Amino acid sequence: MPNRTPAPIFLGSDLGVYGMARSFHEGFGVSSVTVAGLGRGFINDSSVVRPVLLGADPTDRALVDAVLGAAAEARACGESPVLVVNSDLQVALVQRHRAELESAATLLVPTPEHSAAVADKAVLAALGERVGLATPREVVVDAAAPETGLGTLGTLAALGSPFILKPAVSSEWEEVTFPGKLKVYVCQGPDDAEAIVSLASAAGFQGRLLAQELIPGDDTHGFVVTVYMGREGRPLVQATARMLLAIHTPNLLGNMALGMVDWYPQFAEPAMDLLAELDYRGFATLDVKVHAATGVPYLLDVNPRPGRSNYFVNIGGTNPMAAALRDAWGEEVEPRRTVRRGIYRIVPFGLARRYVRDGELLAAARAAARENMVHPLDYAPDRNLRRTFFRHAASANHIKNLARVYPAPTDTSF
C-alpha cells in the first residue's frame, strides 16, 4: 500500500471535532479542515484545525458543497481527503448525500444500514438481550398519536417514578426547536410526559419518544465503550472509561467531564458481541450504567460515531483515527484495546473529591491522575494565549453550571 497523506475533513465546531483533529495531527502530522456554521473556541485560533465557516444555520447543500470543495483542494495538493462526522444529525446528512461524498473522500461513517441498526434507541432492548445485557423497561410514545400509537401516555405509570423521557432517534429531535427543549427529561409522572409531548408536537415533532425506567446510581455508575469495527468485521479499536463526573448542562447531559480510562472487559466484550451480531462496520459508542443496588449493567445507548469525548481512547493508548483510516485504506491493522490507565478531564480534577463518593474509586482515580491526566484541548503543538484562555474559561463555565444545576452528587445523577 503506497504512503498517503490524509486530509481530514469534519463537520461542526465542538470538543469532539478538536479531539479528532488532535488525533490526526498526532498520528500523521497533518492539519484538518472543519466545515461549520459559526466559529467557537474549540476550533478558533488553532494551528491543527482550520474552520470553514458558512454562517448561522447553513443548508445541507452549503455543507455538502463546502466538504466537496475542501476535498477537491486536498486532492489538488496530492492529499487523500477523509470525512469524519460526530453527531446524529451529521450522520443523517452524510447518508442523504452519501454517493456524492463517497466519490470525493474516504468516509469514516457507518453505512445507512449500520447507522439505522444502532441509532434507534427503541430497539435497544432486543439488541441487549442478544448479548446478555439488561436494558431499562421502556414505553415508546408516538408524538403524532400519543394516545393511540406504539405506546400510550396512560401506560407510563408502570415505569415507576421518576422515569426518563428522551427521543428515540436523536437526529429527528435535533431538527426541532421549542422552549424548554432538553436532551433528556426526568418525569415525575405521566402528566410531565404529556406536557413535553404536547410541546414537541406543537413544534412539529412527529417522531417517537422513549419513556424509560431510571436506573439508580450517581455518575460514577456510568461507563463508556468506544469500538471501531474494521472492514472485515473485527474490533480494531476497543476502549473503555468510567464516568467520574458527567456534564449536567441540558444540551450536553451525560457527556464526560471527568473520566477514568481503564480496561473494563465486562462491558467491552458484550458490546463487541452486539456489534459483531449486527455485522457492524465503523465507529460506535455505547453507554452502560450499572444499577447501584443490584450491580446489573444496563445498556442505555448505542451511537454510530466516535463521541464527543473521543480523545479518551488516545489516553488509553490507541489513536482511533489512525487505526480507522488505515483500515479504510485497506492496510493491515492489529486490534488494539485500552492498555494505559489515565484521567480524561475538561474540568479541574479536584472536583472528583466532591462528586466521587466511593473512597476506593477516588483513591484509584487519584493514582491514575498522577500517572496520566489529559485535557484534550491542552495540546502542546497548538498552545497560544487565546486557546489557553478559552480552555480555562470553558472549564470555569462548567464549574458554574455544575454549581447551579448539580451542586452535589445524587443517587440518580439527576
Coordinates of C-alpha atoms in Angstrom, one line a residue, residues 22-410:
R22 CA -5.7 16.3 17.5
S23 CA -5.7 12.5 16.8
F24 CA -4.9 13.1 13.1
H25 CA -2.2 15.6 13.9
E26 CA -0.6 13.1 16.4
G27 CA -0.9 10.2 14.0
F28 CA 0.0 11.8 10.7
G29 CA 1.4 15.3 11.4
V30 CA -1.4 16.9 9.4
S31 CA -3.9 19.7 10.0
S32 CA -7.6 19.3 9.5
V33 CA -10.5 21.3 8.0
T34 CA -13.8 21.5 9.7
V35 CA -17.0 22.9 8.0
A36 CA -19.2 24.7 10.5
G37 CA -21.8 27.5 10.7
L38 CA -20.1 29.7 13.3
G39 CA -16.7 29.6 14.9
R40 CA -16.2 28.5 18.5
G41 CA -13.3 28.5 20.9
F42 CA -12.8 24.7 20.5
I43 CA -11.6 25.3 16.9
N44 CA -10.7 29.0 16.8
D45 CA -7.0 30.2 16.7
S46 CA -5.8 26.7 16.1
S47 CA -2.8 25.5 14.1
V48 CA -4.1 21.9 13.7
V49 CA -7.7 22.6 12.5
R50 CA -8.8 25.3 10.0
P51 CA -12.5 26.3 10.2
V52 CA -14.5 26.9 7.0
L53 CA -17.4 29.0 8.3
L54 CA -20.7 29.3 6.4
G55 CA -22.7 31.5 8.8
A56 CA -25.6 30.6 11.1
D57 CA -27.8 27.6 10.1
P58 CA -26.2 26.6 6.8
T59 CA -28.3 24.4 4.5
D60 CA -27.4 20.8 3.7
R61 CA -26.4 21.9 0.2
A62 CA -24.0 24.5 1.6
L63 CA -22.4 22.0 3.9
V64 CA -22.0 19.3 1.3
D65 CA -20.6 21.8 -1.2
A66 CA -18.1 23.0 1.3
V67 CA -16.9 19.5 2.0
L68 CA -16.6 18.8 -1.7
G69 CA -14.6 22.0 -2.1
A70 CA -12.2 21.0 0.7
A71 CA -11.8 17.6 -0.7
A72 CA -11.0 19.0 -4.2
E73 CA -8.5 21.3 -2.7
A74 CA -6.8 18.4 -0.9
R75 CA -6.6 16.3 -4.0
A76 CA -5.1 19.2 -5.9
C77 CA -2.3 19.2 -3.3
G78 CA -1.8 15.4 -3.7
E79 CA -3.5 14.6 -0.4
S80 CA -6.2 12.0 0.3
P81 CA -9.4 13.6 1.8
V82 CA -11.2 11.7 4.6
L83 CA -14.5 12.8 6.1
V84 CA -15.5 12.0 9.7
V85 CA -18.7 13.3 11.4
N86 CA -19.7 13.1 15.1
S87 CA -23.3 13.9 15.7
D88 CA -26.5 12.0 14.8
L89 CA -27.6 15.0 12.6
Q90 CA -24.3 14.9 10.8
V91 CA -24.5 11.2 10.2
A92 CA -28.0 11.6 8.8
L93 CA -26.7 14.4 6.5
V94 CA -23.9 12.1 5.2
Q95 CA -26.4 9.3 4.5
R96 CA -28.6 11.6 2.4
H97 CA -25.7 12.7 0.3
R98 CA -23.5 9.6 0.6
A99 CA -23.0 8.9 -3.1
E100 CA -21.7 12.4 -3.7
L101 CA -19.4 12.5 -0.7
E102 CA -18.1 9.0 -1.2
S103 CA -16.9 9.9 -4.6
A104 CA -14.9 12.7 -3.2
A105 CA -13.4 11.4 0.1
T106 CA -12.9 8.3 2.2
L107 CA -15.8 8.2 4.6
L108 CA -15.3 7.0 8.2
V109 CA -19.0 7.0 8.7
P110 CA -21.1 3.8 9.1
T111 CA -23.3 2.9 6.2
P112 CA -27.1 3.8 6.3
E113 CA -27.9 0.2 7.2
H114 CA -25.4 0.1 10.1
S115 CA -26.4 3.6 11.4
A116 CA -30.1 2.6 11.4
A117 CA -29.4 -0.7 13.2
V118 CA -28.0 1.1 16.3
A119 CA -29.3 4.7 16.2
D120 CA -32.9 3.9 17.1
K121 CA -33.0 3.7 20.9
A122 CA -36.3 2.0 20.8
V123 CA -34.7 -1.3 19.6
L124 CA -32.0 -1.4 22.3
A125 CA -34.0 -3.9 24.3
A126 CA -33.8 -6.5 21.6
L127 CA -30.1 -5.8 20.9
G128 CA -29.1 -6.0 24.5
E129 CA -31.0 -9.3 25.0
R130 CA -28.9 -10.9 22.3
V131 CA -25.7 -10.5 24.2
G132 CA -26.9 -10.7 27.8
L133 CA -27.0 -7.0 28.7
A134 CA -30.1 -5.7 30.5
T135 CA -32.0 -2.8 29.2
P136 CA -34.3 -0.5 31.1
R137 CA -38.0 -1.1 30.9
E138 CA -39.4 1.3 28.3
V139 CA -42.5 2.6 26.6
V140 CA -42.4 4.1 23.1
V141 CA -44.7 7.1 22.6
D142 CA -45.6 8.3 19.1
A143 CA -45.7 12.1 19.3
A144 CA -48.1 12.2 16.4
A145 CA -50.6 9.9 18.2
P146 CA -49.7 9.8 21.9
E147 CA -52.9 8.1 23.0
T148 CA -53.2 5.5 20.2
G149 CA -49.7 4.9 18.8
L150 CA -46.9 2.5 19.8
G151 CA -47.4 3.3 23.4
T152 CA -49.8 5.4 25.3
L153 CA -49.3 8.1 27.9
G154 CA -51.6 6.2 30.2
T155 CA -49.1 3.2 30.4
L156 CA -46.2 5.3 31.7
A157 CA -47.1 4.9 35.3
A158 CA -45.8 1.3 35.1
L159 CA -42.3 2.6 34.8
G160 CA -42.3 4.0 38.3
S161 CA -41.4 7.5 39.4
P162 CA -39.3 9.2 38.3
F163 CA -38.6 8.0 34.7
I164 CA -36.6 9.2 31.8
L165 CA -38.1 10.7 28.6
K166 CA -35.9 11.1 25.5
P167 CA -36.1 10.9 21.7
A168 CA -36.0 7.5 20.2
V169 CA -33.9 8.9 17.2
S170 CA -31.7 11.8 18.2
S171 CA -31.2 13.1 14.6
E172 CA -35.0 13.8 14.4
W173 CA -35.0 15.6 17.7
E174 CA -32.1 17.8 16.7
E175 CA -34.2 19.3 13.9
V176 CA -36.9 20.8 16.1
T177 CA -36.8 23.8 18.5
F178 CA -39.2 24.8 21.3
P179 CA -39.0 26.4 24.7
G180 CA -37.7 24.1 27.4
K181 CA -36.3 21.5 24.9
L182 CA -33.8 19.2 26.6
K183 CA -31.7 16.2 25.5
V184 CA -33.2 14.1 28.3
Y185 CA -36.1 14.8 30.7
V186 CA -36.8 13.4 34.1
C187 CA -40.5 13.0 34.6
Q188 CA -42.2 12.5 37.9
G189 CA -45.3 11.0 36.3
P190 CA -47.4 10.8 33.1
D191 CA -48.6 14.4 33.4
D192 CA -45.0 15.6 33.0
A193 CA -44.5 13.5 29.9
E194 CA -47.8 14.6 28.4
A195 CA -46.7 18.3 28.7
I196 CA -43.4 17.6 27.0
V197 CA -45.1 15.6 24.2
S198 CA -47.5 18.4 23.6
L199 CA -44.8 21.0 23.3
A200 CA -42.8 18.8 20.9
S201 CA -45.8 18.0 18.8
A202 CA -46.7 21.7 18.6
A203 CA -43.2 22.4 17.3
G204 CA -43.7 19.9 14.5
F205 CA -42.0 16.8 16.0
Q206 CA -43.8 13.8 14.7
G207 CA -41.3 11.1 15.7
R208 CA -41.1 8.8 18.7
L209 CA -40.2 9.5 22.3
L210 CA -38.8 6.8 24.6
A211 CA -40.0 6.7 28.2
Q212 CA -37.5 4.6 30.1
E213 CA -37.1 3.3 33.6
L214 CA -34.5 5.4 35.5
I215 CA -31.6 3.2 36.6
P216 CA -30.4 4.3 40.1
G217 CA -26.8 5.4 40.6
D218 CA -24.7 8.5 40.5
D219 CA -22.4 9.5 37.6
T220 CA -19.7 7.0 38.7
H221 CA -22.0 4.1 37.8
G222 CA -21.7 5.1 34.1
F223 CA -19.3 3.5 31.6
V224 CA -18.4 4.4 28.0
V225 CA -17.3 1.8 25.4
T226 CA -15.9 3.0 22.1
V227 CA -15.3 0.5 19.3
Y228 CA -14.1 0.7 15.7
M229 CA -15.2 -2.4 13.7
G230 CA -13.0 -2.8 10.7
R231 CA -13.8 -3.7 7.2
E232 CA -13.5 -7.4 7.9
G233 CA -15.8 -7.2 11.0
R234 CA -13.0 -7.3 13.6
P235 CA -13.0 -4.9 16.5
L236 CA -9.8 -3.0 15.7
V237 CA -10.2 -0.3 18.4
Q238 CA -11.7 -1.2 21.8
A239 CA -11.6 1.4 24.5
T240 CA -13.4 1.9 27.9
A241 CA -13.7 4.5 30.5
R242 CA -15.6 5.0 33.8
M243 CA -17.5 8.2 34.4
L244 CA -16.4 10.1 37.4
L245 CA -18.4 13.3 36.7
A246 CA -20.8 14.0 33.8
I247 CA -21.6 17.3 32.2
H248 CA -25.1 18.3 33.5
T249 CA -26.0 21.2 31.3
P250 CA -29.1 20.3 29.3
N251 CA -27.7 20.2 25.8
L252 CA -24.6 18.1 26.8
L253 CA -26.2 16.0 29.5
G254 CA -24.3 12.7 30.1
N255 CA -21.1 13.6 28.3
M256 CA -17.9 13.1 30.2
A257 CA -16.4 15.9 32.3
L258 CA -14.1 13.7 34.3
G259 CA -13.5 10.0 33.4
M260 CA -11.1 7.3 34.4
V261 CA -9.7 5.5 31.4
D262 CA -9.1 1.8 32.1
W263 CA -9.9 -1.6 30.7
Y264 CA -13.3 -2.8 31.7
P265 CA -13.8 -6.1 29.7
Q266 CA -17.1 -6.9 31.5
F267 CA -18.6 -4.1 29.4
A268 CA -16.4 -4.2 26.3
E269 CA -16.9 -7.8 25.5
P270 CA -20.8 -7.8 25.3
A271 CA -20.5 -4.5 23.4
M272 CA -18.3 -6.1 20.8
D273 CA -20.6 -9.2 20.7
L274 CA -23.5 -6.9 20.0
L275 CA -21.8 -5.2 17.1
A276 CA -20.5 -8.4 15.7
E277 CA -24.0 -9.9 15.6
L278 CA -25.1 -6.9 13.6
D279 CA -22.2 -7.3 11.2
Y280 CA -21.4 -3.7 12.1
R281 CA -18.7 -1.6 10.5
G282 CA -17.3 1.7 11.7
F283 CA -17.2 3.6 14.9
A284 CA -19.8 3.0 17.7
T285 CA -20.0 4.4 21.2
L286 CA -22.1 2.6 23.8
D287 CA -23.3 3.9 27.2
V288 CA -23.7 1.5 30.0
K289 CA -24.9 2.2 33.6
V290 CA -24.6 -0.2 36.5
H291 CA -27.6 -0.4 38.8
A292 CA -26.5 0.9 42.2
A293 CA -28.5 -1.6 44.2
T294 CA -28.2 -4.8 42.1
G295 CA -24.9 -4.4 40.2
V296 CA -26.6 -5.3 36.9
P297 CA -25.2 -3.4 33.9
Y298 CA -27.8 -1.8 31.6
L299 CA -27.2 -0.8 28.0
L300 CA -28.6 2.7 27.6
D301 CA -27.4 3.9 24.2
V302 CA -25.5 2.9 21.0
N303 CA -24.4 5.7 18.8
P304 CA -22.8 5.3 15.3
R305 CA -20.0 7.8 15.8
P306 CA -16.8 8.3 17.8
G307 CA -18.4 10.5 20.5
R308 CA -17.8 14.0 21.9
S309 CA -15.2 12.5 24.4
N310 CA -13.4 10.5 21.7
Y311 CA -10.0 11.6 22.9
F312 CA -10.2 9.3 25.9
V313 CA -9.4 6.5 23.5
N314 CA -5.9 8.1 22.9
I315 CA -5.4 8.4 26.7
G316 CA -5.8 4.6 26.8
G317 CA -3.0 4.1 24.3
T318 CA -4.7 3.9 20.9
N319 CA -5.1 6.6 18.2
P320 CA -8.6 5.7 16.9
M321 CA -8.4 7.9 13.8
A322 CA -5.1 6.4 12.6
A323 CA -6.4 2.9 13.1
A324 CA -9.7 3.6 11.3
L325 CA -8.2 5.4 8.4
R326 CA -5.5 2.7 7.7
D327 CA -8.2 0.1 7.8
A328 CA -10.4 2.0 5.4
W329 CA -7.3 2.3 3.1
G330 CA -7.0 -1.4 3.1
E331 CA -3.9 -1.7 5.3
E332 CA -3.5 -4.4 7.9
V333 CA -4.3 -3.1 11.3
E334 CA -3.6 -5.0 14.5
P335 CA -6.5 -4.9 17.0
R336 CA -5.8 -2.6 19.9
R337 CA -7.6 -2.1 23.3
T338 CA -7.1 0.2 26.3
V339 CA -3.7 -0.6 27.7
R340 CA -3.0 2.6 29.8
R341 CA -4.8 4.0 32.8
G342 CA -5.4 7.7 32.9
I343 CA -7.8 10.6 33.5
Y344 CA -9.8 12.4 30.9
R345 CA -10.8 15.8 32.1
I346 CA -12.3 19.1 30.9
V347 CA -12.8 20.4 34.4
P348 CA -10.3 20.5 37.3
F349 CA -9.6 17.1 38.8
G350 CA -10.2 18.5 42.2
L351 CA -14.0 18.2 41.6
A352 CA -13.6 14.5 42.0
R353 CA -13.3 15.0 45.7
R354 CA -16.9 16.4 45.8
Y355 CA -18.5 14.1 43.3
V356 CA -16.8 10.7 43.8
R357 CA -18.3 9.3 47.0
D358 CA -16.7 5.9 46.8
G359 CA -13.3 6.2 48.7
E360 CA -11.7 3.3 46.9
L361 CA -12.7 4.6 43.5
L362 CA -11.4 8.1 44.4
A363 CA -8.1 6.7 45.5
A364 CA -7.8 4.8 42.2
A365 CA -8.7 7.9 40.3
R366 CA -6.0 9.9 42.1
A367 CA -3.4 7.3 41.3
A368 CA -4.5 7.4 37.6
A369 CA -4.3 11.2 37.6
R370 CA -0.7 11.1 38.8
E371 CA 0.2 8.6 36.0
N372 CA -1.6 10.2 33.0
M373 CA -4.1 13.0 33.0
V374 CA -5.0 14.8 29.8
H375 CA -7.3 17.7 28.8
P376 CA -8.0 17.2 25.1
L377 CA -7.7 21.0 24.4
D378 CA -4.3 21.2 26.1
Y379 CA -2.1 20.2 23.2
A380 CA 1.5 21.4 23.3
P381 CA 1.9 22.0 19.5
D382 CA -1.3 24.1 19.5
R383 CA -0.9 26.3 22.6
N384 CA -1.3 30.0 22.4
L385 CA -2.8 32.6 24.8
R386 CA -6.2 32.7 23.2
R387 CA -6.6 28.9 23.3
T388 CA -5.3 28.8 26.9
F389 CA -7.8 31.5 27.9
F390 CA -10.7 29.7 26.2
R391 CA -9.8 26.4 27.9
H392 CA -9.8 27.9 31.3
A393 CA -12.9 29.9 30.6
A394 CA -14.8 26.8 29.4
S395 CA -13.7 25.0 32.5
A396 CA -14.9 27.8 34.7
N397 CA -18.3 27.8 32.9
H398 CA -18.7 24.1 33.5
I399 CA -18.0 24.7 37.2
K400 CA -20.5 27.5 37.3
N401 CA -23.2 25.3 35.7
L402 CA -22.5 22.4 38.0
A403 CA -23.0 24.7 41.0
R404 CA -26.3 25.8 39.5
V405 CA -27.8 22.5 38.3
Y406 CA -25.9 19.7 40.0
P407 CA -24.1 21.1 43.1
A408 CA -23.7 17.7 44.8
P409 CA -24.0 14.0 43.6
T410 CA -27.4 12.4 43.8

